[in-house]
Short mmCIF file of C-alpha atoms in Angstrom, two decimals:
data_model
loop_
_atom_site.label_atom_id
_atom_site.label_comp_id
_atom_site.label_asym_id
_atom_site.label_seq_id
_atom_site.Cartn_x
_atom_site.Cartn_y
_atom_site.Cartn_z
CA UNK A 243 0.00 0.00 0.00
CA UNK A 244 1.29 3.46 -0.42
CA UNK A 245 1.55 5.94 2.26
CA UNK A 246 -1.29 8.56 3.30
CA UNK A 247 0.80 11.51 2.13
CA UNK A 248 2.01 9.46 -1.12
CA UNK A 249 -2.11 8.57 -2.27
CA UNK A 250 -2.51 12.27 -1.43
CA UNK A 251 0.00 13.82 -3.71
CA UNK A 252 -0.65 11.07 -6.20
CA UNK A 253 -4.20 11.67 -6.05
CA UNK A 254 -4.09 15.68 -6.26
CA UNK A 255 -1.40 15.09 -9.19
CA UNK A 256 -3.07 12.76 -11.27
CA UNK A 257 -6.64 12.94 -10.77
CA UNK A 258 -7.67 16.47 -9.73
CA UNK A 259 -4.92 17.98 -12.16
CA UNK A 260 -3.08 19.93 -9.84
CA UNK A 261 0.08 22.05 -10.07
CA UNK A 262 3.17 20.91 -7.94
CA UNK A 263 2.88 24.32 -6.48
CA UNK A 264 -0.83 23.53 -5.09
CA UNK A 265 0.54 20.54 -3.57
CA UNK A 266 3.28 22.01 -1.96
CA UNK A 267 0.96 24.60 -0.15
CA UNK A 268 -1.65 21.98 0.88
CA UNK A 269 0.94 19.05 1.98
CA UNK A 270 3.21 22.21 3.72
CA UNK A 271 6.54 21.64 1.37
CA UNK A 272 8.56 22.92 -1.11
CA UNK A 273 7.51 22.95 -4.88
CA UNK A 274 10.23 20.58 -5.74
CA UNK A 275 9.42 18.01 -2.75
CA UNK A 276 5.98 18.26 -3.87
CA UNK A 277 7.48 17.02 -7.38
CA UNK A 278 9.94 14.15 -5.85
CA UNK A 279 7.40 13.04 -3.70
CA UNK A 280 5.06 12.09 -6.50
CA UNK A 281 7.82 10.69 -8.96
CA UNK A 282 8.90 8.01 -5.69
CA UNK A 283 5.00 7.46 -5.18
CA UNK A 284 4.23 6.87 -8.80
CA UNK A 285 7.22 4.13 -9.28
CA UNK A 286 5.83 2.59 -5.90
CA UNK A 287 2.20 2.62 -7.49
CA UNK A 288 3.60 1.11 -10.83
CA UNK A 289 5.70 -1.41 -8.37
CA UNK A 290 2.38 -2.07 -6.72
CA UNK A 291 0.46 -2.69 -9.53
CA UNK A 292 3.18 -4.76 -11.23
CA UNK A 293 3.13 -7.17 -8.36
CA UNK A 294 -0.72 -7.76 -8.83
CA UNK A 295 -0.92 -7.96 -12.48
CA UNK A 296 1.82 -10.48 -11.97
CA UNK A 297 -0.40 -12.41 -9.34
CA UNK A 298 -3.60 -12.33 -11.30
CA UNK A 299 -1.65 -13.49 -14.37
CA UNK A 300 0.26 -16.26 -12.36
CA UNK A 301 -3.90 -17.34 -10.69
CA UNK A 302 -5.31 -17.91 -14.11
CA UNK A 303 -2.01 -19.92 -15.19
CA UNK A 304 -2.92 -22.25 -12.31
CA UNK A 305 -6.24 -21.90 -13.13
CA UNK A 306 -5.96 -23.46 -16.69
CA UNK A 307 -3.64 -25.73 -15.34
CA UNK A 308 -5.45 -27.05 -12.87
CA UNK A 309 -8.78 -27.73 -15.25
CA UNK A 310 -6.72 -29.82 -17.51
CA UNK A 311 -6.02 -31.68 -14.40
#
């Protein structure tokens, strides 16, 4: 899971379409924290989602294996 402050940023970034500079003021950092902070929780979200697609796609492997069975 990411952290509160990294689903925040992430969240403001990418889904309300806010500057780095509105993040800064509402998270209480610097513009260019604001920026690093999403870059590290975007590559933990892609991380995070790798992991599941990889799970899902490893299930239904089993899956077809297992009705051949």
């Amino acid at each position: 899971r990411l952290a509160p402050q990294a689903r925040a940023v992430v969240f403001m970034r990418e889904i309300e379409g806010r500057s780095y500079a509105e993040i800064a003021e509402v998270v209480g950092c610097r513009e260019a924290t604001a920026r690093a902070s999403a870059a590290r929780a975007r590559r933990a979200l892609r991380a995070l989602l790798s992991e599941e697609v990889r799970d899902a796609t490893a299930d239904r492997a089993y899956e077809r294996l297992a009705d051949r069975g």
